[in-house]
Coordinates of C-alpha atoms and ligand atoms in Angstrom, one line a residue:
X1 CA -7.3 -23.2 -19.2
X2 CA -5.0 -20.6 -18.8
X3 CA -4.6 -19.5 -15.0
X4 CA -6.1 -15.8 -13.6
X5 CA -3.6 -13.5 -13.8
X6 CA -2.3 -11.8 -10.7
X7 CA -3.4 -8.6 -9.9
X8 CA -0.1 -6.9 -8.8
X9 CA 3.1 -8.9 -10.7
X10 CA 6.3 -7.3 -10.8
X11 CA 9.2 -8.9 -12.9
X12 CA 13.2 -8.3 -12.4
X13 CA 13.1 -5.1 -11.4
X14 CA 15.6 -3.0 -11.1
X15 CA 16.4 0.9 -10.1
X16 CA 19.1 3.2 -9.1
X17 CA 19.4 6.5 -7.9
X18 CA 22.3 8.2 -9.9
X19 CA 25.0 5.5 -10.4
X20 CA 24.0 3.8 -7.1
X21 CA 21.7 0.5 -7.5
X22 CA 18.7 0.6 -5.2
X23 CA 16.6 -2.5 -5.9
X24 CA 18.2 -5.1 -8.3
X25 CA 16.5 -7.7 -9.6
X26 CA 12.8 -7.9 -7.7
X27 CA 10.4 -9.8 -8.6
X28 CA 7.1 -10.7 -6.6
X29 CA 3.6 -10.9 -6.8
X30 CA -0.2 -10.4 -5.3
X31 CA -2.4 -12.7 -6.6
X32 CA -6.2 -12.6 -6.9
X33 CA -7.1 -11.9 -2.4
X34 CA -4.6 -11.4 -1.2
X35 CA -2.8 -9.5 1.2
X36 CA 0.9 -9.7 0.6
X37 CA 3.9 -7.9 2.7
X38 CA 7.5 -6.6 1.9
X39 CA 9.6 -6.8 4.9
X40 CA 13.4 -4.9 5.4
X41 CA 15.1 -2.8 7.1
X42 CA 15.5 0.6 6.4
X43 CA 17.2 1.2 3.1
X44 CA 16.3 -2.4 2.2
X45 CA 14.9 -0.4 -1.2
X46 CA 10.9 -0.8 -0.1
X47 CA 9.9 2.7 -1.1
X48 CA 12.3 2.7 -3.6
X49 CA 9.3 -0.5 -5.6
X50 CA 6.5 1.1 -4.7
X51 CA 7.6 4.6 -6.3
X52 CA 8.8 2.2 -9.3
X53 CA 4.9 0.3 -9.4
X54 CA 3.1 3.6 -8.8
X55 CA 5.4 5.2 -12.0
X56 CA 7.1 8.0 -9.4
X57 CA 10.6 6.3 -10.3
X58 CA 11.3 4.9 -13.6
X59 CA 13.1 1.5 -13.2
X60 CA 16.5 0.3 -15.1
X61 CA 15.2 -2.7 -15.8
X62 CA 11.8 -5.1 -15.3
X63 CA 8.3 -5.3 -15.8
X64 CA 5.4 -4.1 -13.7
X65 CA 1.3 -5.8 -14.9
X66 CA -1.4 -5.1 -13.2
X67 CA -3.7 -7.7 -13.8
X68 CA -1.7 -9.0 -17.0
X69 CA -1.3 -5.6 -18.4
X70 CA 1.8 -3.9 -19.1
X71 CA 2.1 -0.4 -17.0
X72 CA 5.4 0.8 -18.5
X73 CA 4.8 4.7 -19.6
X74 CA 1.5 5.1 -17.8
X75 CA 1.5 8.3 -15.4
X76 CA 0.7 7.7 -11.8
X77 CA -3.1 9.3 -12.5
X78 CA -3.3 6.8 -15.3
X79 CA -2.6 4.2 -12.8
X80 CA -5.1 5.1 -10.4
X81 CA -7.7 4.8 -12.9
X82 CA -6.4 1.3 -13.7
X83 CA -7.6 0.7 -10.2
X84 CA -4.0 1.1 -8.3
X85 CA -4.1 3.1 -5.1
X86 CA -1.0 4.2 -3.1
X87 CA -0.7 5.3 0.8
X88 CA 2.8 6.7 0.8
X89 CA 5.1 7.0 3.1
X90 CA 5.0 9.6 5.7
X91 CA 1.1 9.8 4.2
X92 CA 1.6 13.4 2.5
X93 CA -1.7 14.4 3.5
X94 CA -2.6 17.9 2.5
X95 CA -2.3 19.3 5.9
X96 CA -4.1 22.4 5.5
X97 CA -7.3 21.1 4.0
X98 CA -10.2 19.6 5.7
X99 CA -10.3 15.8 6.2
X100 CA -13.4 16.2 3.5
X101 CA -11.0 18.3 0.7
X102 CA -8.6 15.7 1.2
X103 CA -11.3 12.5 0.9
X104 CA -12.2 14.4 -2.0
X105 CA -8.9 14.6 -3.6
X106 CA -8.5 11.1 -3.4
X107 CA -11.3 10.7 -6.0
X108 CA -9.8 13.5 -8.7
X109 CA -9.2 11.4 -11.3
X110 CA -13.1 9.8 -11.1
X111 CA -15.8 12.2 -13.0
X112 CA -18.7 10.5 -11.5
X113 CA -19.8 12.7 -8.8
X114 CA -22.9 10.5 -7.8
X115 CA -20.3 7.5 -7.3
X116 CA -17.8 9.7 -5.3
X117 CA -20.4 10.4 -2.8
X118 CA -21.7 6.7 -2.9
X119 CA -17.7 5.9 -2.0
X120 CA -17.3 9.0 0.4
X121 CA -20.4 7.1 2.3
X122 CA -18.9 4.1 2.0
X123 CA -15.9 5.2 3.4
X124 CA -17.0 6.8 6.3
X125 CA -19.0 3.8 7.5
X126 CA -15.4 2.0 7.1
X127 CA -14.0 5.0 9.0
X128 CA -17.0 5.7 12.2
X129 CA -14.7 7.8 13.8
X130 CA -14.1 9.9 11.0
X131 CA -17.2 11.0 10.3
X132 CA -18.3 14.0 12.5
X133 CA -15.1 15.7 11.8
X134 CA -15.3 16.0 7.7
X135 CA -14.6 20.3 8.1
X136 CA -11.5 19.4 10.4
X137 CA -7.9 20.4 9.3
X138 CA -6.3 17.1 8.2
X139 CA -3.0 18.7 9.8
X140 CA -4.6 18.9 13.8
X141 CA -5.4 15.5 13.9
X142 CA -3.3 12.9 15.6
X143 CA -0.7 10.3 14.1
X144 CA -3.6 7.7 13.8
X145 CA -5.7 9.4 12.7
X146 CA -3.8 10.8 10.0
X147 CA -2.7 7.4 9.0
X148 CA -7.0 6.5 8.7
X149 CA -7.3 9.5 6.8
X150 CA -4.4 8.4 4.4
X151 CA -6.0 4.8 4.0
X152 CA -9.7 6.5 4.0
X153 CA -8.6 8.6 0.4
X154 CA -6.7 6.1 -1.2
X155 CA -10.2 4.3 -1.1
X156 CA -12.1 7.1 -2.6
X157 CA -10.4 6.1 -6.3
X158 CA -12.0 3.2 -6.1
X159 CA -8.9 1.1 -6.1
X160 CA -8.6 -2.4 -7.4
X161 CA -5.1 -3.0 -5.7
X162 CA -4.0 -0.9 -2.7
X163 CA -0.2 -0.6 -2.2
X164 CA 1.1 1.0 1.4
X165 CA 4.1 2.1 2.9
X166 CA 4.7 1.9 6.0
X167 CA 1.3 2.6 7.2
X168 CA 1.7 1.7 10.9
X169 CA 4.5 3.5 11.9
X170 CA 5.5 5.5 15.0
X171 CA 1.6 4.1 15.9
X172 CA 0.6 3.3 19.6
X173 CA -0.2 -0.6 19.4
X174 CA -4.1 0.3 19.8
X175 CA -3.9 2.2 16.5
X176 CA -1.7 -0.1 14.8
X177 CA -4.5 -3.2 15.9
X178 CA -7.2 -0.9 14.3
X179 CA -5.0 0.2 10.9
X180 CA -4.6 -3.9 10.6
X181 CA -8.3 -4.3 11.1
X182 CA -9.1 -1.7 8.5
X183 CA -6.7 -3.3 6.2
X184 CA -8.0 -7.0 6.7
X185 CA -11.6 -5.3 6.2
X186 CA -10.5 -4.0 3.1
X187 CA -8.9 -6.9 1.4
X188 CA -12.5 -9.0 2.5
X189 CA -14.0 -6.3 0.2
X190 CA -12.0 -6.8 -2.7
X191 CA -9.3 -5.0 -2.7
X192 CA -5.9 -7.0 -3.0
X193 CA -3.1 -5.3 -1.0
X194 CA 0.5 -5.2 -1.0
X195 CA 2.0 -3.4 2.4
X196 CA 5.5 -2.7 3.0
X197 CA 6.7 -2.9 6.8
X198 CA 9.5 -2.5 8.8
X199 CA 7.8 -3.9 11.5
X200 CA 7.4 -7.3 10.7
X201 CA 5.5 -8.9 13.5
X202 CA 2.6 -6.6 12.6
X203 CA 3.0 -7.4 9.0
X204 CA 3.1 -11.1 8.9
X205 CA 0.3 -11.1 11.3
X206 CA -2.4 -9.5 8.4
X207 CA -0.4 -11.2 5.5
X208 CA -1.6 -14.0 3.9
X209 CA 2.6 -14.2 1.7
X210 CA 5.3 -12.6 2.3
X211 CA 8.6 -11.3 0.9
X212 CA 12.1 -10.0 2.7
X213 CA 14.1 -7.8 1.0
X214 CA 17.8 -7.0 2.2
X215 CA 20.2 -4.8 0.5
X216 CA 17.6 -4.2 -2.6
X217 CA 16.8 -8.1 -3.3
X218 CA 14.4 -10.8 -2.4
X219 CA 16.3 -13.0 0.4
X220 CA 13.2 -15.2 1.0
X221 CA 9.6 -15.7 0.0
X222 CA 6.9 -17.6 1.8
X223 CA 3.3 -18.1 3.1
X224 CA 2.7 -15.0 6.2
X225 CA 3.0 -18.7 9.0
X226 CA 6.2 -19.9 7.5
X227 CA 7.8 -16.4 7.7
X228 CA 7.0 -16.2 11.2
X229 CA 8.0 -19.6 12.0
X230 CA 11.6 -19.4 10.4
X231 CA 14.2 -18.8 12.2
X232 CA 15.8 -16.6 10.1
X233 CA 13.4 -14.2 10.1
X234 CA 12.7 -14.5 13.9
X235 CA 16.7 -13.9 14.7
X236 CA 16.6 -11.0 12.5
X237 CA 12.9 -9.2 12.5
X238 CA 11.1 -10.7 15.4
X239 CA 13.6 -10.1 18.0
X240 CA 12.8 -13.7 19.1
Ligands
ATP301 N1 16.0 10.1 -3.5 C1 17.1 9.3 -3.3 N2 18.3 9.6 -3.7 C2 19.4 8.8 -3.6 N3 19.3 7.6 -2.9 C3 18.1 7.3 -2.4 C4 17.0 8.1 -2.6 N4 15.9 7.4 -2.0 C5 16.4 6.3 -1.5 N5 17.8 6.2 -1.7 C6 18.6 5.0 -1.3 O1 18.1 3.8 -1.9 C7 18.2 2.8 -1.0 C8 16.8 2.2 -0.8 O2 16.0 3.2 -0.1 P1 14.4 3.1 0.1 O3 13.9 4.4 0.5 O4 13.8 2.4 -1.0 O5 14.4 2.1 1.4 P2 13.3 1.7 2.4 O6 13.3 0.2 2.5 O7 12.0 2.3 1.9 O8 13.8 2.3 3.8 P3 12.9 3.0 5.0 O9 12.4 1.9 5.8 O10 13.9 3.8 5.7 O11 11.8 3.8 4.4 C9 18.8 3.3 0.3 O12 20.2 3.0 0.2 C10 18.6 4.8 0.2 O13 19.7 5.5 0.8
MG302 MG1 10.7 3.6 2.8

């Protein structure tokens, strides 16, 4: 029988900004559960695959499947219907519109309004302390909080596979415990998750895999316990 595809694959990719090579040659995978993380520095090309995934960047060479299928052409709304969601970097919340206009935004691309408010509900029971402050301007809430409200409308499409960047930080530790929380919470509910980091403690503590990139390539791939136990990766990401 054949095996399950993965939900997430990504196949020799490459991009470049101009002349310059970014990412060359990436390939890596979430499979069926998981939560997988990309670990590198900064300018190790991380945003650089997500924005090439989420169709934001259009790669020089490779392949991206979600769940077997082909996305090459498809628009980023085309993707989120597929059931791929995105936290970006820096979150890009629409600062100026309540935290409910921005939950709400999260759904656009979804024309079942009955099932947007079943997910808004959902959401907020995810998200307690989010609740009693749906009229609040996304922009006067704090770093965490922003970062929750991020997470909180990249589940209001619904998503199949959520991809983040970044998403803990410039957090105190108490938010980043409850951002790594929400996320395991999220993957239990089956949602498979790919979540770039700089900050690889953090990452390889919620990971079930994980990949380190350096210089725009895969240097090393392993299960989260290996990572942390290598001593590679403790010399140059733990600080051990
Ligand atoms: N818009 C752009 N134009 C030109 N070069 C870019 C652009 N965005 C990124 N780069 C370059 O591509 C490389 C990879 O950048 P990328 O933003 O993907 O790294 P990153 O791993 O996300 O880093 P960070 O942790 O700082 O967010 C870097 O050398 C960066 O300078
Ligand atoms: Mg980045």
């Amino acid at each position: 029988m054949p095996s399950e595809a993965p939900s997430l694959q990504v196949i020799g990719l490459s991009a470049s900004y101009g002349d310059v090579p970014a990412v060359t040659d990436v390939s890596l995978e979430v499979r069926r559960g998981e939560i997988v993380t990309m670990i590198g520095a900064n300018g190790a090309g991380k945003s650089t695959i997500i924005k090439c995934i989420c169709g934001l960047l259009k790669p020089v060479a490779g392949t991206v499947k979600l769940f077997g299928e082909d996305l090459r052409g498809l628009t980023p709304d085309r993707l989120v219907k597929k059931g791929l969601s995105v936290v970006p970097e820096g979150r890009r919340l629409f600062g100026k519109m309540t935290l409910k206009e921005n939950l709400e935004l999260g759904a656009y691309t979804r024309n079942d309004p009955a099932a947007v408010r079943r997910d808004m509900d959902r959401v907020l029971t995810d998200f307690p302390e989010l609740r009693d402050r749906l009229s609040t301007i996304a922009g006067t809430f704090s770093g965490g909080q922003q970062q929750m409200v991020a997470v909180a409308r990249a589940m209001m499409s619904n998503p199949r596979v959520m991809m983040l960047d970044e998403p803990t930080i410039g957090l105190a530790p108490v938010v980043v415990d409850r951002i790594s929380d929400l996320l395991l919470k999220i993957a239990k509910s089956g949602v498979d998750i790919l979540v770039v980091e700089q900050n690889a403690e953090v990452a390889l503590s919620m990971a079930d895999r994980g990949y380190i990139l350096e210089g725009g390539r895969v240097i090393a791939e392993d299960d989260a316990k290996s990572l942390s136990e290598s001593e590679e990766v403790q010399k140059a990401y733990l600080g051990i």
